[in-house]
mmCIF file of C-alpha atoms in Angstrom:
data_model
loop_
_atom_site.group_PDB
_atom_site.id
_atom_site.type_symbol
_atom_site.label_atom_id
_atom_site.label_comp_id
_atom_site.label_asym_id
_atom_site.label_seq_id
_atom_site.Cartn_x
_atom_site.Cartn_y
_atom_site.Cartn_z
ATOM 1 C CA GLY A 44 85.215 86.971 97.013
ATOM 2 C CA GLU A 45 85.328 90.143 99.054
ATOM 3 C CA ASN A 46 87.343 93.082 97.726
ATOM 4 C CA VAL A 47 88.377 95.997 99.947
ATOM 5 C CA GLU A 48 89.725 99.224 98.468
ATOM 6 C CA GLN A 49 91.449 101.736 100.722
ATOM 7 C CA HIS A 50 92.288 105.387 99.996
ATOM 8 C CA PRO A 51 94.499 107.307 100.132
ATOM 9 C CA SER A 52 97.661 105.217 100.143
ATOM 10 C CA THR A 53 99.566 108.099 101.757
ATOM 11 C CA LEU A 54 98.216 110.925 103.891
ATOM 12 C CA SER A 55 100.326 113.785 105.197
ATOM 13 C CA VAL A 56 98.870 116.227 107.759
ATOM 14 C CA GLN A 57 100.036 118.844 110.216
ATOM 15 C CA GLU A 58 99.818 118.153 113.923
ATOM 16 C CA GLY A 59 96.382 119.128 115.179
ATOM 17 C CA ASP A 60 94.647 118.560 111.837
ATOM 18 C CA SER A 61 92.077 115.841 111.217
ATOM 19 C CA ALA A 62 92.773 112.771 109.083
ATOM 20 C CA VAL A 63 90.215 110.676 107.194
ATOM 21 C CA ILE A 64 90.861 107.291 105.613
ATOM 22 C CA LYS A 65 88.180 105.670 103.452
ATOM 23 C CA CYS A 66 87.465 102.067 102.533
ATOM 24 C CA THR A 67 84.920 100.456 100.253
ATOM 25 C CA TYR A 68 83.927 96.800 100.205
ATOM 26 C CA SER A 69 82.143 94.670 97.645
ATOM 27 C CA ASP A 70 80.335 91.918 99.579
ATOM 28 C CA SER A 71 77.066 93.127 101.095
ATOM 29 C CA ALA A 72 77.180 90.166 103.502
ATOM 30 C CA SER A 73 80.186 91.655 105.312
ATOM 31 C CA ASN A 74 79.138 92.718 108.789
ATOM 32 C CA TYR A 75 82.291 93.425 110.774
ATOM 33 C CA PHE A 76 84.814 96.173 110.001
ATOM 34 C CA PRO A 77 87.975 96.493 112.124
ATOM 35 C CA TRP A 78 90.724 99.078 111.785
ATOM 36 C CA TYR A 79 94.341 98.308 112.602
ATOM 37 C CA LYS A 80 97.350 100.549 113.239
ATOM 38 C CA GLN A 81 100.799 99.222 112.407
ATOM 39 C CA GLU A 82 103.856 101.047 113.711
ATOM 40 C CA LEU A 83 107.298 100.444 112.316
ATOM 41 C CA GLY A 84 108.661 97.060 113.337
ATOM 42 C CA LYS A 85 105.432 95.935 114.971
ATOM 43 C CA GLY A 86 102.407 93.866 114.075
ATOM 44 C CA PRO A 87 99.016 95.485 113.350
ATOM 45 C CA GLN A 88 97.102 96.480 116.468
ATOM 46 C CA LEU A 89 93.302 96.765 116.586
ATOM 47 C CA ILE A 90 92.322 100.372 117.308
ATOM 48 C CA ILE A 91 88.572 100.388 116.693
ATOM 49 C CA ASP A 92 85.923 98.259 115.048
ATOM 50 C CA ILE A 93 82.302 98.581 114.003
ATOM 51 C CA ARG A 94 79.541 96.119 113.294
ATOM 52 C CA SER A 95 76.867 96.446 110.632
ATOM 53 C CA ASN A 96 74.077 97.273 113.054
ATOM 54 C CA VAL A 97 75.870 100.489 114.086
ATOM 55 C CA GLY A 98 76.419 103.599 111.951
ATOM 56 C CA GLU A 99 79.112 105.298 113.981
ATOM 57 C CA LYS A 100 81.443 104.509 116.844
ATOM 58 C CA LYS A 101 83.783 106.806 118.741
ATOM 59 C CA ASP A 102 86.738 106.283 121.052
ATOM 60 C CA GLN A 103 88.363 109.525 122.197
ATOM 61 C CA ARG A 104 90.035 111.051 119.099
ATOM 62 C CA ILE A 105 89.158 108.129 116.841
ATOM 63 C CA ALA A 106 85.812 107.499 115.157
ATOM 64 C CA VAL A 107 84.581 105.107 112.503
ATOM 65 C CA THR A 108 81.502 105.559 110.328
ATOM 66 C CA LEU A 109 79.740 102.929 108.251
ATOM 67 C CA ASN A 110 77.385 103.367 105.313
ATOM 68 C CA LYS A 111 76.010 99.921 104.488
ATOM 69 C CA THR A 112 73.971 101.147 101.560
ATOM 70 C CA ALA A 113 77.001 102.603 99.833
ATOM 71 C CA LYS A 114 79.277 99.845 101.167
ATOM 72 C CA HIS A 115 81.895 102.170 102.566
ATOM 73 C CA PHE A 116 83.368 102.931 105.947
ATOM 74 C CA SER A 117 85.800 105.553 107.152
ATOM 75 C CA LEU A 118 88.280 106.184 109.939
ATOM 76 C CA HIS A 119 88.417 109.690 111.382
ATOM 77 C CA ILE A 120 91.268 110.868 113.600
ATOM 78 C CA THR A 121 90.914 114.313 115.143
ATOM 79 C CA GLU A 122 93.643 116.498 116.690
ATOM 80 C CA THR A 123 96.368 114.339 115.167
ATOM 81 C CA GLN A 124 99.645 113.918 117.023
ATOM 82 C CA PRO A 125 103.067 112.774 115.770
ATOM 83 C CA GLU A 126 102.558 109.432 117.536
ATOM 84 C CA ASP A 127 99.574 108.803 115.236
ATOM 85 C CA SER A 128 102.086 108.376 112.391
ATOM 86 C CA ALA A 129 101.778 104.745 111.248
ATOM 87 C CA VAL A 130 100.207 102.552 108.580
ATOM 88 C CA TYR A 131 96.465 102.042 109.015
ATOM 89 C CA PHE A 132 94.584 99.046 107.603
ATOM 90 C CA CYS A 133 90.877 98.565 107.211
ATOM 91 C CA ALA A 134 89.290 95.134 106.904
ATOM 92 C CA ALA A 135 85.893 93.614 106.161
ATOM 93 C CA SER A 136 84.619 90.302 107.454
ATOM 94 C CA LYS A 137 81.471 88.216 107.189
ATOM 95 C CA GLY A 138 82.185 86.707 110.571
ATOM 96 C CA GLY A 139 81.875 83.056 111.387
ATOM 97 C CA SER A 140 84.243 80.942 109.344
ATOM 98 C CA TYR A 141 85.263 83.740 107.008
ATOM 99 C CA ILE A 142 88.710 85.258 107.026
ATOM 100 C CA PRO A 143 88.761 89.096 106.952
ATOM 101 C CA THR A 144 89.859 90.849 103.779
ATOM 102 C CA PHE A 145 92.291 93.712 104.319
ATOM 103 C CA GLY A 146 92.793 96.960 102.454
ATOM 104 C CA ARG A 147 96.257 97.818 101.128
ATOM 105 C CA GLY A 148 96.967 100.270 103.932
ATOM 106 C CA THR A 149 97.352 104.037 104.368
ATOM 107 C CA SER A 150 100.619 105.538 105.522
ATOM 108 C CA LEU A 151 99.700 108.478 107.781
ATOM 109 C CA ILE A 152 102.420 111.035 108.439
ATOM 110 C CA VAL A 153 101.785 113.695 111.064
ATOM 111 C CA HIS A 154 104.228 116.599 110.889
ATOM 112 C CA PRO A 155 105.009 118.380 114.196
ATOM 113 C CA LYS B 41 96.886 88.812 129.513
ATOM 114 C CA ALA B 42 99.923 88.125 127.336
ATOM 115 C CA GLY B 43 99.591 88.936 123.660
ATOM 116 C CA VAL B 44 100.422 86.844 120.629
ATOM 117 C CA THR B 45 104.086 85.897 120.570
ATOM 118 C CA GLN B 46 106.149 84.890 117.566
ATOM 119 C CA THR B 47 109.593 83.383 117.373
ATOM 120 C CA PRO B 48 112.087 84.050 116.066
ATOM 121 C CA ARG B 49 111.719 87.766 115.398
ATOM 122 C CA TYR B 50 114.334 87.845 112.643
ATOM 123 C CA LEU B 51 115.742 85.214 110.323
ATOM 124 C CA ILE B 52 118.236 85.194 107.490
ATOM 125 C CA LYS B 53 118.243 82.182 105.187
ATOM 126 C CA THR B 54 119.618 81.336 101.776
ATOM 127 C CA ARG B 55 117.735 80.149 98.720
ATOM 128 C CA GLY B 56 116.790 76.484 98.822
ATOM 129 C CA GLN B 57 116.769 76.233 102.613
ATOM 130 C CA GLN B 58 113.677 75.674 104.693
ATOM 131 C CA VAL B 59 112.404 77.598 107.689
ATOM 132 C CA THR B 60 109.977 77.041 110.547
ATOM 133 C CA LEU B 61 108.233 79.913 112.327
ATOM 134 C CA SER B 62 106.375 79.615 115.595
ATOM 135 C CA CYS B 63 103.335 81.387 117.019
ATOM 136 C CA SER B 64 101.795 81.229 120.478
ATOM 137 C CA PRO B 65 98.256 82.659 120.534
ATOM 138 C CA ILE B 66 96.593 84.588 123.331
ATOM 139 C CA SER B 67 95.596 82.191 126.090
ATOM 140 C CA GLY B 68 92.190 80.704 125.316
ATOM 141 C CA HIS B 69 92.245 81.596 121.630
ATOM 142 C CA ARG B 70 91.719 78.588 119.400
ATOM 143 C CA SER B 71 91.993 80.084 115.935
ATOM 144 C CA VAL B 72 95.388 80.992 114.496
ATOM 145 C CA SER B 73 95.867 82.636 111.111
ATOM 146 C CA TRP B 74 99.067 83.359 109.223
ATOM 147 C CA TYR B 75 99.696 86.270 106.864
ATOM 148 C CA GLN B 76 102.549 87.314 104.620
ATOM 149 C CA GLN B 77 103.190 91.056 104.476
ATOM 150 C CA THR B 78 105.275 92.658 101.744
ATOM 151 C CA PRO B 79 105.461 96.275 100.548
ATOM 152 C CA GLY B 80 104.157 95.336 97.113
ATOM 153 C CA GLN B 81 101.350 92.933 98.025
ATOM 154 C CA GLY B 82 100.198 94.126 101.419
ATOM 155 C CA LEU B 83 98.712 91.603 103.841
ATOM 156 C CA GLN B 84 98.114 88.261 102.151
ATOM 157 C CA PHE B 85 96.331 85.422 103.925
ATOM 158 C CA LEU B 86 98.249 82.129 104.074
ATOM 159 C CA PHE B 87 96.092 79.767 106.149
ATOM 160 C CA GLU B 88 94.008 79.446 109.277
ATOM 161 C CA TYR B 89 93.977 76.693 111.874
ATOM 162 C CA PHE B 90 91.288 75.907 114.367
ATOM 163 C CA SER B 91 91.417 72.991 116.805
ATOM 164 C CA GLU B 92 94.450 71.507 115.021
ATOM 165 C CA THR B 93 92.678 71.509 111.631
ATOM 166 C CA GLN B 94 93.387 73.731 108.664
ATOM 167 C CA ARG B 95 90.040 75.391 107.965
ATOM 168 C CA ASN B 96 90.964 78.052 105.408
ATOM 169 C CA LYS B 97 93.796 78.353 102.930
ATOM 170 C CA GLY B 98 95.012 81.260 100.841
ATOM 171 C CA ASN B 99 96.490 81.192 97.380
ATOM 172 C CA PHE B 100 100.067 80.163 98.143
ATOM 173 C CA PRO B 101 102.113 77.259 96.733
ATOM 174 C CA GLY B 102 102.468 73.984 98.563
ATOM 175 C CA ARG B 103 105.923 75.027 99.811
ATOM 176 C CA PHE B 104 104.018 76.901 102.504
ATOM 177 C CA SER B 105 102.540 74.641 105.151
ATOM 178 C CA GLY B 106 101.510 74.826 108.747
ATOM 179 C CA ARG B 107 100.162 72.971 111.693
ATOM 180 C CA GLN B 108 98.549 73.581 115.033
ATOM 181 C CA PHE B 109 99.142 71.723 118.247
ATOM 182 C CA SER B 110 96.670 70.713 120.941
ATOM 183 C CA ASN B 111 97.627 73.780 123.016
ATOM 184 C CA SER B 112 96.726 76.008 120.003
ATOM 185 C CA ARG B 113 100.340 76.928 119.329
ATOM 186 C CA SER B 114 101.041 76.962 115.612
ATOM 187 C CA GLU B 115 103.999 76.620 113.311
ATOM 188 C CA MET B 116 104.406 77.441 109.669
ATOM 189 C CA ASN B 117 107.043 75.981 107.423
ATOM 190 C CA VAL B 118 108.406 77.207 104.134
ATOM 191 C CA SER B 119 110.475 74.748 102.137
ATOM 192 C CA THR B 120 112.854 75.443 99.250
ATOM 193 C CA LEU B 121 113.029 79.152 100.006
ATOM 194 C CA GLU B 122 112.990 81.654 97.160
ATOM 195 C CA LEU B 123 114.136 85.284 97.161
ATOM 196 C CA GLY B 124 110.500 86.363 96.860
ATOM 197 C CA ASP B 125 109.688 84.748 100.195
ATOM 198 C CA SER B 126 111.431 87.603 101.972
ATOM 199 C CA ALA B 127 108.655 89.226 103.997
ATOM 200 C CA LEU B 128 107.187 89.878 107.402
ATOM 201 C CA TYR B 129 105.186 86.830 108.498
ATOM 202 C CA LEU B 130 102.391 87.686 110.869
ATOM 203 C CA CYS B 131 100.380 85.414 113.085
ATOM 204 C CA ALA B 132 96.962 86.422 114.402
ATOM 205 C CA SER B 133 94.746 84.675 116.919
ATOM 206 C CA SER B 134 91.084 84.911 117.791
ATOM 207 C CA TRP B 135 88.761 83.264 120.286
ATOM 208 C CA ASP B 136 87.003 80.964 117.853
ATOM 209 C CA ARG B 137 85.454 80.904 114.425
ATOM 210 C CA GLY B 138 82.527 83.020 115.549
ATOM 211 C CA GLU B 139 84.710 85.797 116.969
ATOM 212 C CA GLU B 140 85.948 87.958 114.168
ATOM 213 C CA THR B 141 88.460 90.115 116.007
ATOM 214 C CA GLN B 142 91.993 89.021 115.226
ATOM 215 C CA TYR B 143 94.928 89.982 117.423
ATOM 216 C CA PHE B 144 98.304 90.093 115.719
ATOM 217 C CA GLY B 145 101.755 89.202 116.945
ATOM 218 C CA PRO B 146 104.857 91.304 116.195
ATOM 219 C CA GLY B 147 105.798 89.154 113.226
ATOM 220 C CA THR B 148 108.890 87.319 112.051
ATOM 221 C CA ARG B 149 111.028 89.195 109.536
ATOM 222 C CA LEU B 150 112.467 86.674 107.044
ATOM 223 C CA LEU B 151 115.230 87.650 104.655
ATOM 224 C CA VAL B 152 116.185 85.175 101.936
ATOM 225 C CA LEU B 153 119.574 85.742 100.308
#
């Protein structure tokens, strides 16, 4: 089955810095890659996603890049703010009837 | 549009008891998946229901079961609770099997004493 590795497990940055979280996947048939943000006491919330026919997608301070050849994708957050502090999960899915496989999560801490 | 709702939000049970958790998906969504989240194991898939049928199942013992009703609402049941069942149980819904984006509820925090 699909295996998704996520790094780092913890990331500490100063407010205003950029943060990068990386994920690799094993199944070349995976074609959909969502990113979720989970704040304390809440369920994961979709923040951005990318499909295999796109190399990069941006939404304000958040961007995701995908390298299908290398089977890795990354989340980039620029100008980090304290409210960005949360656990971030990546996932890979083959779509259709397949359930997404999640990474183990990255705890991002943004220091004011 | 209202999001995914889960009830109850918190539960305390003792070993050997059983528990039933409820999930109401986003209106129009027909697929409901359940996950167990623990600090040590991360997000682990339990099962997925679509049109009242279980279509996918994770690697959990038979004490974990679920069902889906005709209005797409879903319940999961855990019988003979063990201490290790303490976790956040998350429900996620999506439009149908061809729509990959899952939308999560706030979860039910279960503590087994």
